[in-house]
mmCIF file of C-alpha atoms and ligand atoms in Angstrom:
data_model
loop_
_atom_site.group_PDB
_atom_site.id
_atom_site.type_symbol
_atom_site.label_atom_id
_atom_site.label_comp_id
_atom_site.label_asym_id
_atom_site.label_seq_id
_atom_site.Cartn_x
_atom_site.Cartn_y
_atom_site.Cartn_z
ATOM 1 C CA MET A 14 11.965 19.473 19.575
ATOM 2 C CA LYS A 15 8.242 18.689 19.316
ATOM 3 C CA ASN A 16 6.876 15.187 19.806
ATOM 4 C CA VAL A 17 4.557 13.807 17.166
ATOM 5 C CA GLY A 18 2.412 10.651 17.198
ATOM 6 C CA ILE A 19 0.857 9.038 14.128
ATOM 7 C CA ASN A 20 -2.470 7.284 14.652
ATOM 8 C CA GLY A 21 -2.976 4.945 11.668
ATOM 9 C CA TYR A 22 0.280 3.892 9.988
ATOM 10 C CA GLY A 23 -1.189 3.253 6.513
ATOM 11 C CA THR A 24 -0.770 4.926 3.114
ATOM 12 C CA ILE A 25 -0.703 8.492 4.451
ATOM 13 C CA GLY A 26 0.468 7.739 8.013
ATOM 14 C CA LYS A 27 3.702 5.989 7.047
ATOM 15 C CA ARG A 28 4.615 8.830 4.679
ATOM 16 C CA VAL A 29 3.892 11.524 7.260
ATOM 17 C CA ALA A 30 5.987 9.569 9.794
ATOM 18 C CA ASP A 31 8.996 9.587 7.441
ATOM 19 C CA ALA A 32 8.477 13.277 6.593
ATOM 20 C CA VAL A 33 8.393 14.235 10.296
ATOM 21 C CA ALA A 34 11.406 12.039 11.054
ATOM 22 C CA CYS A 35 13.573 13.937 8.542
ATOM 23 C CA GLN A 36 12.813 17.399 10.050
ATOM 24 C CA ASP A 37 15.146 18.867 12.694
ATOM 25 C CA ASP A 38 12.477 20.496 14.885
ATOM 26 C CA MET A 39 10.116 17.557 15.447
ATOM 27 C CA GLN A 40 10.357 13.808 16.002
ATOM 28 C CA ILE A 41 8.161 10.715 15.941
ATOM 29 C CA VAL A 42 7.552 9.322 19.426
ATOM 30 C CA GLY A 43 5.115 6.618 18.349
ATOM 31 C CA VAL A 44 2.972 5.236 15.545
ATOM 32 C CA THR A 45 -0.148 3.116 15.956
ATOM 33 C CA LYS A 46 -1.353 0.067 14.098
ATOM 34 C CA ARG A 47 -4.603 -1.857 14.399
ATOM 35 C CA THR A 48 -3.466 -4.851 12.356
ATOM 36 C CA PRO A 49 -0.143 -6.715 12.733
ATOM 37 C CA ASN A 50 0.742 -6.632 9.034
ATOM 38 C CA PHE A 51 3.978 -5.900 7.114
ATOM 39 C CA GLU A 52 3.575 -2.150 7.753
ATOM 40 C CA ALA A 53 3.575 -2.776 11.519
ATOM 41 C CA GLN A 54 6.702 -4.927 11.145
ATOM 42 C CA MET A 55 8.435 -2.269 9.025
ATOM 43 C CA ALA A 56 7.566 0.508 11.492
ATOM 44 C CA VAL A 57 9.411 -1.462 14.180
ATOM 45 C CA GLU A 58 12.353 -2.115 11.852
ATOM 46 C CA LYS A 59 12.591 1.639 11.117
ATOM 47 C CA GLY A 60 12.834 2.317 14.843
ATOM 48 C CA PHE A 61 9.390 3.916 15.326
ATOM 49 C CA PRO A 62 7.911 2.886 18.705
ATOM 50 C CA LEU A 63 4.767 0.884 17.813
ATOM 51 C CA TYR A 64 1.537 1.179 19.795
ATOM 52 C CA ILE A 65 -1.670 -0.828 19.331
ATOM 53 C CA SER A 66 -4.657 1.391 18.527
ATOM 54 C CA ALA A 67 -7.160 -1.308 19.538
ATOM 55 C CA PRO A 68 -5.834 -2.627 22.899
ATOM 56 C CA GLU A 69 -8.134 -5.696 22.740
ATOM 57 C CA ARG A 70 -6.136 -6.872 19.687
ATOM 58 C CA GLU A 71 -2.835 -7.167 21.598
ATOM 59 C CA GLY A 72 -2.903 -10.992 21.266
ATOM 60 C CA LEU A 73 -2.804 -10.724 17.452
ATOM 61 C CA PHE A 74 0.478 -8.777 17.615
ATOM 62 C CA GLU A 75 1.928 -11.345 20.049
ATOM 63 C CA GLU A 76 0.896 -14.181 17.715
ATOM 64 C CA ALA A 77 2.534 -12.398 14.761
ATOM 65 C CA GLY A 78 5.726 -11.886 16.774
ATOM 66 C CA ILE A 79 5.604 -8.093 16.367
ATOM 67 C CA LYS A 80 7.074 -6.248 19.329
ATOM 68 C CA VAL A 81 4.949 -3.352 20.565
ATOM 69 C CA THR A 82 5.839 -0.577 23.010
ATOM 70 C CA GLY A 83 2.308 -0.305 24.414
ATOM 71 C CA THR A 84 -1.247 0.639 23.583
ATOM 72 C CA ILE A 85 -2.444 4.005 22.288
ATOM 73 C CA ASP A 86 -3.399 4.959 25.858
ATOM 74 C CA ASP A 87 0.318 4.959 26.717
ATOM 75 C CA LEU A 88 1.079 7.283 23.769
ATOM 76 C CA TYR A 89 -1.218 10.260 24.506
ATOM 77 C CA ASP A 90 1.001 11.607 27.341
ATOM 78 C CA LYS A 91 4.076 11.555 25.108
ATOM 79 C CA VAL A 92 2.810 13.647 22.164
ATOM 80 C CA ASP A 93 2.460 17.382 21.490
ATOM 81 C CA VAL A 94 0.203 16.527 18.549
ATOM 82 C CA MET A 95 -1.369 13.378 17.144
ATOM 83 C CA VAL A 96 -1.522 13.206 13.351
ATOM 84 C CA ASP A 97 -4.606 11.086 12.722
ATOM 85 C CA CYS A 98 -4.276 9.086 9.484
ATOM 86 C CA THR A 99 -7.031 6.560 10.129
ATOM 87 C CA PRO A 100 -9.596 5.776 7.385
ATOM 88 C CA GLY A 101 -12.165 8.515 6.667
ATOM 89 C CA GLY A 102 -14.790 8.949 9.386
ATOM 90 C CA ILE A 103 -12.764 7.394 12.209
ATOM 91 C CA GLY A 104 -10.741 10.536 12.858
ATOM 92 C CA ALA A 105 -13.795 12.552 13.844
ATOM 93 C CA LYS A 106 -14.589 9.921 16.507
ATOM 94 C CA ASN A 107 -10.962 9.964 17.673
ATOM 95 C CA LYS A 108 -11.193 13.753 18.057
ATOM 96 C CA GLU A 109 -13.453 13.230 21.077
ATOM 97 C CA VAL A 110 -10.797 11.040 22.704
ATOM 98 C CA TYR A 111 -7.994 13.536 21.932
ATOM 99 C CA SER A 112 -10.113 16.249 23.479
ATOM 100 C CA GLU A 113 -10.595 14.196 26.688
ATOM 101 C CA LYS A 114 -6.839 13.507 26.819
ATOM 102 C CA GLY A 115 -5.915 17.152 26.120
ATOM 103 C CA VAL A 116 -4.034 16.246 22.933
ATOM 104 C CA LYS A 117 -3.986 18.380 19.757
ATOM 105 C CA GLY A 118 -5.016 16.575 16.567
ATOM 106 C CA ILE A 119 -4.389 16.889 12.831
ATOM 107 C CA PHE A 120 -6.868 15.000 10.625
ATOM 108 C CA GLN A 121 -6.967 14.097 6.929
ATOM 109 C CA GLY A 122 -9.257 14.850 3.995
ATOM 110 C CA GLY A 123 -11.542 11.865 4.641
ATOM 111 C CA GLU A 124 -12.982 13.703 7.640
ATOM 112 C CA LYS A 125 -15.764 16.255 7.306
ATOM 113 C CA HIS A 126 -14.638 19.884 7.771
ATOM 114 C CA GLU A 127 -17.697 20.626 9.949
ATOM 115 C CA LEU A 128 -16.764 17.896 12.459
ATOM 116 C CA ILE A 129 -13.166 19.068 12.824
ATOM 117 C CA GLY A 130 -13.909 22.817 12.740
ATOM 118 C CA LYS A 131 -10.884 23.998 10.739
ATOM 119 C CA SER A 132 -9.055 22.967 7.586
ATOM 120 C CA PHE A 133 -5.487 23.586 6.439
ATOM 121 C CA ASN A 134 -3.458 24.202 3.305
ATOM 122 C CA SER A 135 0.101 25.543 3.591
ATOM 123 C CA PHE A 136 -0.354 28.122 0.824
ATOM 124 C CA ALA A 137 -3.963 29.162 1.437
ATOM 125 C CA ASN A 138 -4.508 29.552 5.197
ATOM 126 C CA TYR A 139 -1.443 28.592 7.277
ATOM 127 C CA LYS A 140 -1.777 31.609 9.564
ATOM 128 C CA ASP A 141 -5.450 30.868 10.326
ATOM 129 C CA ASN A 142 -4.299 27.617 11.937
ATOM 130 C CA TRP A 143 -1.770 29.292 14.267
ATOM 131 C CA GLY A 144 -2.087 27.600 17.673
ATOM 132 C CA ALA A 145 -5.235 25.658 16.660
ATOM 133 C CA ASP A 146 -6.086 22.554 18.690
ATOM 134 C CA TYR A 147 -7.645 20.673 15.761
ATOM 135 C CA SER A 148 -7.396 20.996 12.013
ATOM 136 C CA ARG A 149 -7.781 18.906 8.896
ATOM 137 C CA VAL A 150 -5.309 18.820 6.007
ATOM 138 C CA VAL A 151 -7.593 19.001 2.962
ATOM 139 C CA SER A 152 -7.753 16.012 0.600
ATOM 140 C CA CYS A 153 -5.226 15.185 -2.114
ATOM 141 C CA ASN A 154 -7.472 16.653 -4.840
ATOM 142 C CA THR A 155 -8.201 19.807 -2.862
ATOM 143 C CA THR A 156 -4.510 20.229 -2.045
ATOM 144 C CA GLY A 157 -3.742 19.984 -5.771
ATOM 145 C CA LEU A 158 -6.396 22.564 -6.641
ATOM 146 C CA CYS A 159 -5.136 25.010 -3.981
ATOM 147 C CA ARG A 160 -1.474 24.620 -4.957
ATOM 148 C CA THR A 161 -2.046 26.091 -8.412
ATOM 149 C CA LEU A 162 -5.123 28.288 -7.840
ATOM 150 C CA LYS A 163 -3.672 30.258 -4.897
ATOM 151 C CA PRO A 164 -0.631 31.632 -6.792
ATOM 152 C CA ILE A 165 -2.835 32.483 -9.796
ATOM 153 C CA ASP A 166 -5.294 34.256 -7.473
ATOM 154 C CA ASP A 167 -2.379 36.187 -5.934
ATOM 155 C CA LEU A 168 -1.117 37.130 -9.419
ATOM 156 C CA CYS A 169 -4.264 38.484 -11.029
ATOM 157 C CA GLY A 170 -7.343 37.535 -9.023
ATOM 158 C CA ILE A 171 -9.837 34.814 -9.963
ATOM 159 C CA LYS A 172 -13.414 35.552 -10.993
ATOM 160 C CA LYS A 173 -14.584 31.955 -11.285
ATOM 161 C CA VAL A 174 -13.182 28.410 -11.492
ATOM 162 C CA ARG A 175 -14.679 25.357 -13.132
ATOM 163 C CA ALA A 176 -12.765 22.085 -12.838
ATOM 164 C CA VAL A 177 -13.310 18.522 -14.001
ATOM 165 C CA MET A 178 -11.391 15.949 -12.018
ATOM 166 C CA VAL A 179 -10.476 12.508 -13.310
ATOM 167 C CA ARG A 180 -9.825 10.470 -10.174
ATOM 168 C CA ARG A 181 -7.801 7.290 -9.762
ATOM 169 C CA GLY A 182 -10.021 4.301 -8.934
ATOM 170 C CA ALA A 183 -7.717 2.929 -6.208
ATOM 171 C CA ASP A 184 -4.290 3.395 -4.666
ATOM 172 C CA PRO A 185 -1.700 0.914 -6.039
ATOM 173 C CA GLY A 186 -1.843 -1.254 -2.915
ATOM 174 C CA GLN A 187 -5.641 -1.447 -2.717
ATOM 175 C CA VAL A 188 -7.335 -4.651 -3.884
ATOM 176 C CA LYS A 189 -10.958 -3.900 -2.996
ATOM 177 C CA SER A 190 -11.563 -0.620 -4.864
ATOM 178 C CA GLY A 191 -12.280 0.107 -8.497
ATOM 179 C CA PRO A 192 -13.610 0.371 -11.152
ATOM 180 C CA ILE A 193 -11.538 -2.006 -13.269
ATOM 181 C CA ASN A 194 -13.533 -1.620 -16.497
ATOM 182 C CA ALA A 195 -15.700 1.499 -16.377
ATOM 183 C CA ILE A 196 -15.759 5.279 -16.232
ATOM 184 C CA VAL A 197 -17.882 6.267 -13.257
ATOM 185 C CA PRO A 198 -19.232 9.776 -12.658
ATOM 186 C CA ASN A 199 -18.327 10.072 -8.955
ATOM 187 C CA PRO A 200 -20.173 11.652 -7.402
ATOM 188 C CA PRO A 201 -22.875 11.430 -10.112
ATOM 189 C CA THR A 202 -24.289 14.728 -8.887
ATOM 190 C CA VAL A 203 -22.999 18.158 -9.885
ATOM 191 C CA PRO A 204 -21.268 19.976 -8.292
ATOM 192 C CA SER A 205 -18.950 17.482 -6.595
ATOM 193 C CA HIS A 206 -17.818 18.054 -3.004
ATOM 194 C CA HIS A 207 -14.356 19.201 -4.117
ATOM 195 C CA GLY A 208 -15.334 22.842 -4.787
ATOM 196 C CA PRO A 209 -16.840 23.344 -1.310
ATOM 197 C CA ASP A 210 -13.768 21.602 0.115
ATOM 198 C CA VAL A 211 -11.487 24.185 -1.548
ATOM 199 C CA GLN A 212 -13.658 26.891 0.051
ATOM 200 C CA THR A 213 -12.751 25.562 3.525
ATOM 201 C CA VAL A 214 -9.265 27.045 2.946
ATOM 202 C CA MET A 215 -9.724 29.561 0.064
ATOM 203 C CA TYR A 216 -12.830 31.040 1.627
ATOM 204 C CA ASP A 217 -14.047 33.458 -1.081
ATOM 205 C CA LEU A 218 -13.190 31.475 -4.208
ATOM 206 C CA ASP A 219 -16.058 30.904 -6.658
ATOM 207 C CA ILE A 220 -15.410 27.300 -7.738
ATOM 208 C CA THR A 221 -17.601 24.552 -9.198
ATOM 209 C CA THR A 222 -16.279 21.006 -9.739
ATOM 210 C CA MET A 223 -17.317 17.714 -11.390
ATOM 211 C CA ALA A 224 -15.524 14.402 -10.891
ATOM 212 C CA LEU A 225 -15.294 10.885 -12.300
ATOM 213 C CA LEU A 226 -13.443 7.702 -11.406
ATOM 214 C CA VAL A 227 -11.349 5.776 -13.949
ATOM 215 C CA PRO A 228 -9.451 2.451 -13.870
ATOM 216 C CA THR A 229 -5.979 3.709 -12.919
ATOM 217 C CA THR A 230 -3.987 3.729 -9.684
ATOM 218 C CA LEU A 231 -1.182 6.158 -10.428
ATOM 219 C CA MET A 232 -2.504 9.726 -10.135
ATOM 220 C CA HIS A 233 -5.537 11.990 -10.308
ATOM 221 C CA GLN A 234 -5.815 14.370 -13.276
ATOM 222 C CA HIS A 235 -7.532 17.803 -13.234
ATOM 223 C CA ASN A 236 -8.855 19.915 -16.148
ATOM 224 C CA MET A 237 -8.987 23.556 -15.085
ATOM 225 C CA MET A 238 -10.939 26.504 -16.490
ATOM 226 C CA VAL A 239 -10.204 29.727 -14.608
ATOM 227 C CA GLU A 240 -11.833 33.086 -15.401
ATOM 228 C CA LEU A 241 -9.303 35.748 -14.439
ATOM 229 C CA GLU A 242 -10.292 38.921 -12.560
ATOM 230 C CA ASN A 243 -7.516 41.074 -14.062
ATOM 231 C CA PRO A 244 -5.556 40.612 -17.291
ATOM 232 C CA ALA A 245 -2.411 38.478 -17.117
ATOM 233 C CA SER A 246 -0.170 37.185 -19.863
ATOM 234 C CA LEU A 247 0.568 33.512 -20.372
ATOM 235 C CA ASP A 248 4.245 34.239 -19.668
ATOM 236 C CA GLU A 249 3.313 35.759 -16.303
ATOM 237 C CA VAL A 250 1.218 32.710 -15.379
ATOM 238 C CA ILE A 251 4.015 30.342 -16.409
ATOM 239 C CA ALA A 252 6.607 32.350 -14.449
ATOM 240 C CA THR A 253 4.303 32.342 -11.400
ATOM 241 C CA LEU A 254 3.771 28.591 -11.460
ATOM 242 C CA GLU A 255 7.488 27.996 -12.096
ATOM 243 C CA ALA A 256 8.277 30.046 -8.993
ATOM 244 C CA THR A 257 5.692 28.255 -6.812
ATOM 245 C CA PRO A 258 7.143 25.608 -4.484
ATOM 246 C CA ARG A 259 5.583 22.131 -4.735
ATOM 247 C CA VAL A 260 4.430 22.845 -8.303
ATOM 248 C CA MET A 261 6.344 21.385 -11.250
ATOM 249 C CA LEU A 262 5.804 22.254 -14.918
ATOM 250 C CA VAL A 263 6.189 19.169 -17.116
ATOM 251 C CA GLU A 264 6.243 18.895 -20.889
ATOM 252 C CA ALA A 265 4.537 16.259 -23.002
ATOM 253 C CA GLY A 266 7.121 17.117 -25.664
ATOM 254 C CA LYS A 267 9.857 15.879 -23.331
ATOM 255 C CA GLY A 268 8.234 12.495 -22.781
ATOM 256 C CA LEU A 269 5.993 13.430 -19.859
ATOM 257 C CA GLY A 270 2.680 13.367 -21.707
ATOM 258 C CA SER A 271 0.828 11.055 -19.313
ATOM 259 C CA THR A 272 0.498 10.139 -15.647
ATOM 260 C CA ALA A 273 2.373 6.902 -16.380
ATOM 261 C CA GLU A 274 5.415 8.773 -17.704
ATOM 262 C CA ILE A 275 5.301 11.306 -14.854
ATOM 263 C CA MET A 276 5.347 8.497 -12.280
ATOM 264 C CA GLU A 277 8.173 6.786 -14.198
ATOM 265 C CA CYS A 278 10.086 10.073 -13.866
ATOM 266 C CA ALA A 279 9.253 10.108 -10.125
ATOM 267 C CA ARG A 280 10.760 6.610 -9.853
ATOM 268 C CA ASP A 281 13.894 7.886 -11.586
ATOM 269 C CA LEU A 282 14.116 10.819 -9.142
ATOM 270 C CA GLY A 283 14.757 8.193 -6.462
ATOM 271 C CA ARG A 284 12.412 9.644 -3.890
ATOM 272 C CA PRO A 285 11.169 7.345 -1.088
ATOM 273 C CA ARG A 286 8.353 5.076 -2.399
ATOM 274 C CA SER A 287 8.717 6.858 -5.815
ATOM 275 C CA ASP A 288 6.525 9.631 -4.407
ATOM 276 C CA LEU A 289 5.930 12.892 -6.257
ATOM 277 C CA ASN A 290 4.920 15.476 -3.653
ATOM 278 C CA GLU A 291 4.726 18.230 -6.285
ATOM 279 C CA ILE A 292 1.691 18.959 -8.484
ATOM 280 C CA ALA A 293 2.638 18.373 -12.132
ATOM 281 C CA VAL A 294 1.185 20.958 -14.534
ATOM 282 C CA TRP A 295 1.414 20.243 -18.264
ATOM 283 C CA LYS A 296 3.139 23.300 -19.732
ATOM 284 C CA GLU A 297 1.619 22.811 -23.191
ATOM 285 C CA SER A 298 -1.901 22.815 -21.703
ATOM 286 C CA LEU A 299 -1.582 26.365 -20.339
ATOM 287 C CA ASN A 300 -3.535 28.795 -22.506
ATOM 288 C CA ILE A 301 -5.502 32.011 -22.069
ATOM 289 C CA LYS A 302 -8.552 32.624 -24.273
ATOM 290 C CA ASP A 303 -10.882 35.627 -23.782
ATOM 291 C CA GLY A 304 -9.601 36.203 -20.234
ATOM 292 C CA GLU A 305 -9.988 32.532 -19.255
ATOM 293 C CA LEU A 306 -6.991 30.433 -18.264
ATOM 294 C CA PHE A 307 -6.971 26.742 -19.156
ATOM 295 C CA TYR A 308 -4.590 24.081 -17.878
ATOM 296 C CA MET A 309 -4.267 20.389 -16.960
ATOM 297 C CA GLN A 310 -2.485 18.969 -13.939
ATOM 298 C CA ALA A 311 -1.696 15.641 -12.284
ATOM 299 C CA ILE A 312 -1.739 14.805 -8.576
ATOM 300 C CA HIS A 313 0.091 11.967 -6.857
ATOM 301 C CA GLN A 314 -2.676 11.197 -4.391
ATOM 302 C CA GLU A 315 -0.555 9.229 -1.926
ATOM 303 C CA SER A 316 2.013 11.954 -1.321
ATOM 304 C CA ASP A 317 0.964 15.551 -2.130
ATOM 305 C CA VAL A 318 -0.643 16.083 1.315
ATOM 306 C CA VAL A 319 2.423 14.823 3.204
ATOM 307 C CA PRO A 320 4.493 18.066 3.352
ATOM 308 C CA GLU A 321 1.265 19.932 4.211
ATOM 309 C CA ASN A 322 0.949 17.767 7.355
ATOM 310 C CA VAL A 323 4.455 18.847 8.436
ATOM 311 C CA ASP A 324 3.605 22.546 7.911
ATOM 312 C CA CYS A 325 0.322 22.061 9.786
ATOM 313 C CA ILE A 326 2.277 20.741 12.793
ATOM 314 C CA ARG A 327 4.442 23.906 12.748
ATOM 315 C CA ALA A 328 1.388 26.187 12.551
ATOM 316 C CA MET A 329 -0.617 24.418 15.269
ATOM 317 C CA LEU A 330 2.355 24.097 17.646
ATOM 318 C CA GLU A 331 3.384 27.734 16.959
ATOM 319 C CA MET A 332 6.853 26.742 15.760
ATOM 320 C CA GLU A 333 7.215 29.010 12.684
ATOM 321 C CA GLU A 334 5.079 32.072 11.998
ATOM 322 C CA ASP A 335 6.038 32.550 8.359
ATOM 323 C CA PRO A 336 4.365 29.965 6.062
ATOM 324 C CA ALA A 337 7.010 30.472 3.368
ATOM 325 C CA LYS A 338 9.777 29.575 5.851
ATOM 326 C CA SER A 339 7.954 26.435 6.988
ATOM 327 C CA ILE A 340 7.298 25.379 3.385
ATOM 328 C CA ALA A 341 10.971 25.939 2.484
ATOM 329 C CA LYS A 342 12.211 24.027 5.539
ATOM 330 C CA THR A 343 9.870 21.076 4.956
ATOM 331 C CA ASN A 344 10.833 20.964 1.279
ATOM 332 C CA LYS A 345 14.573 21.117 1.949
ATOM 333 C CA ASN A 346 14.420 18.289 4.483
ATOM 334 C CA MET A 347 12.227 16.125 2.228
ATOM 335 C CA GLY A 348 14.179 16.884 -0.955
ATOM 336 C CA ILE A 349 11.168 18.524 -2.671
ATOM 337 C CA SER A 350 11.812 21.038 -5.455
HETATM 338 P P1 NAD B 414 -5.179 3.435 4.853
HETATM 339 O O1 NAD B 414 -6.311 2.484 4.898
HETATM 340 O O2 NAD B 414 -4.081 3.205 3.887
HETATM 341 O O3 NAD B 414 -4.523 3.550 6.293
HETATM 342 C C1 NAD B 414 -5.296 3.684 7.459
HETATM 343 C C2 NAD B 414 -4.546 3.130 8.658
HETATM 344 O O4 NAD B 414 -5.381 3.242 9.815
HETATM 345 C C3 NAD B 414 -4.176 1.665 8.529
HETATM 346 O O5 NAD B 414 -2.894 1.485 9.101
HETATM 347 C C4 NAD B 414 -5.226 0.945 9.375
HETATM 348 O O6 NAD B 414 -4.699 -0.260 9.937
HETATM 349 C C5 NAD B 414 -5.475 1.968 10.458
HETATM 350 N N1 NAD B 414 -6.806 1.855 11.063
HETATM 351 C C6 NAD B 414 -7.920 1.310 10.535
HETATM 352 N N2 NAD B 414 -8.946 1.417 11.402
HETATM 353 C C7 NAD B 414 -8.458 2.049 12.479
HETATM 354 C C8 NAD B 414 -9.019 2.455 13.720
HETATM 355 N N3 NAD B 414 -10.305 2.214 14.004
HETATM 356 N N4 NAD B 414 -8.224 3.103 14.621
HETATM 357 C C9 NAD B 414 -6.928 3.349 14.333
HETATM 358 N N5 NAD B 414 -6.342 2.984 13.169
HETATM 359 C C10 NAD B 414 -7.102 2.336 12.270
HETATM 360 O O7 NAD B 414 -5.842 4.872 4.642
HETATM 361 P P2 NAD B 414 -5.176 6.144 3.937
HETATM 362 O O8 NAD B 414 -5.330 6.016 2.461
HETATM 363 O O9 NAD B 414 -3.824 6.387 4.514
HETATM 364 O O10 NAD B 414 -6.213 7.283 4.369
HETATM 365 C C11 NAD B 414 -6.115 7.911 5.638
HETATM 366 C C12 NAD B 414 -6.781 9.268 5.558
HETATM 367 O O11 NAD B 414 -6.081 10.062 4.606
HETATM 368 C C13 NAD B 414 -8.249 9.264 5.098
HETATM 369 O O12 NAD B 414 -8.925 10.330 5.730
HETATM 370 C C14 NAD B 414 -8.131 9.524 3.613
HETATM 371 O O13 NAD B 414 -9.304 10.079 3.065
HETATM 372 C C15 NAD B 414 -6.979 10.523 3.601
HETATM 373 N N6 NAD B 414 -6.246 10.616 2.331
HETATM 374 C C16 NAD B 414 -5.942 9.496 1.608
HETATM 375 C C17 NAD B 414 -5.264 9.626 0.404
HETATM 376 C C18 NAD B 414 -4.914 8.447 -0.443
HETATM 377 O O14 NAD B 414 -4.769 8.576 -1.644
HETATM 378 N N7 NAD B 414 -4.745 7.279 0.096
HETATM 379 C C19 NAD B 414 -4.873 10.898 -0.044
HETATM 380 C C20 NAD B 414 -5.142 12.024 0.752
HETATM 381 C C21 NAD B 414 -5.852 11.861 1.942
#
């Protein structure tokens, strides 16, 4: 049984904590919070030992009546790996501390690949992270791109990808992000950083991306144009995506024609927090024209990277050599299709 700590029990951290807690080969030995808010209270109620990530703020937790087990300095000795889910940019600074303490670290997509040294996606480069001390689970958008591009690349090879990503302006719980009444090219420069980010795990892929922000909180949406290396039929592509774990074909004709309806379906599935860990690909959008594959997909930004964090733990702690077995185990324990 491997011991896992979560540094930063926020949107991603609380989900990774639950995903680890439902596996049978790893357990949560502590989660950290900086602020004594409802998430800190709920971590304690769930039975996760709570540590303060900023020891000088201990008085705030006392004032709020939230019982803590200690400070983050007490947690380092207890973990085999720290999954760092702090806001973008902080993880890279924490890496220096983990290194001093001799603790392995998994970081999230808000960190720069160059500062962490390695990146991870379960389908693209699991084996390259075997025994690694530090790695970074690529962002929610990059995870979504890899989930569908890797099986297509395996099927028939990819000559070139162009993708336009429509990004959610904020997560549902965020009150300080936007826009609320605009479409914002973001970044306004072309290409966006997403293509190079995919290349941190699918090293040789020729991919160029553009992105914009829109006033929605539910999901990201991607519009994919993929020049195929070798001929493939639409039926073969559909069969490949249907057979790919963590990918779900949805049909507008069956009432799933928008991100709103897909998330309504996720609520009906009864998953924790109404999460949809799978990438939803609109079946009707799949088409091949002159050797180029077109499709549209939707990404639940708060949850698609969560099972990837569990697989990354198994790769870095040398617990399961076969990526397919880790993916299947994570999925089974989390109830993912
Ligand atoms: P969040 O703001 O929801 O949670 C961050 C947590 O870290 C909070 O609990 C906060 O209290 C804590 N924290 C803040 N400053 C800290 C510090 N100095 N030291 C320790 N803890 C601190 O953030 P999030 O959305 O969960 O994002 C975390 C990481 O995951 C980022 O790298 C982000 O880019 C990435 N990510 C986010 C999403 C998403 O949609 N939210 C999707 C994929 C990846």
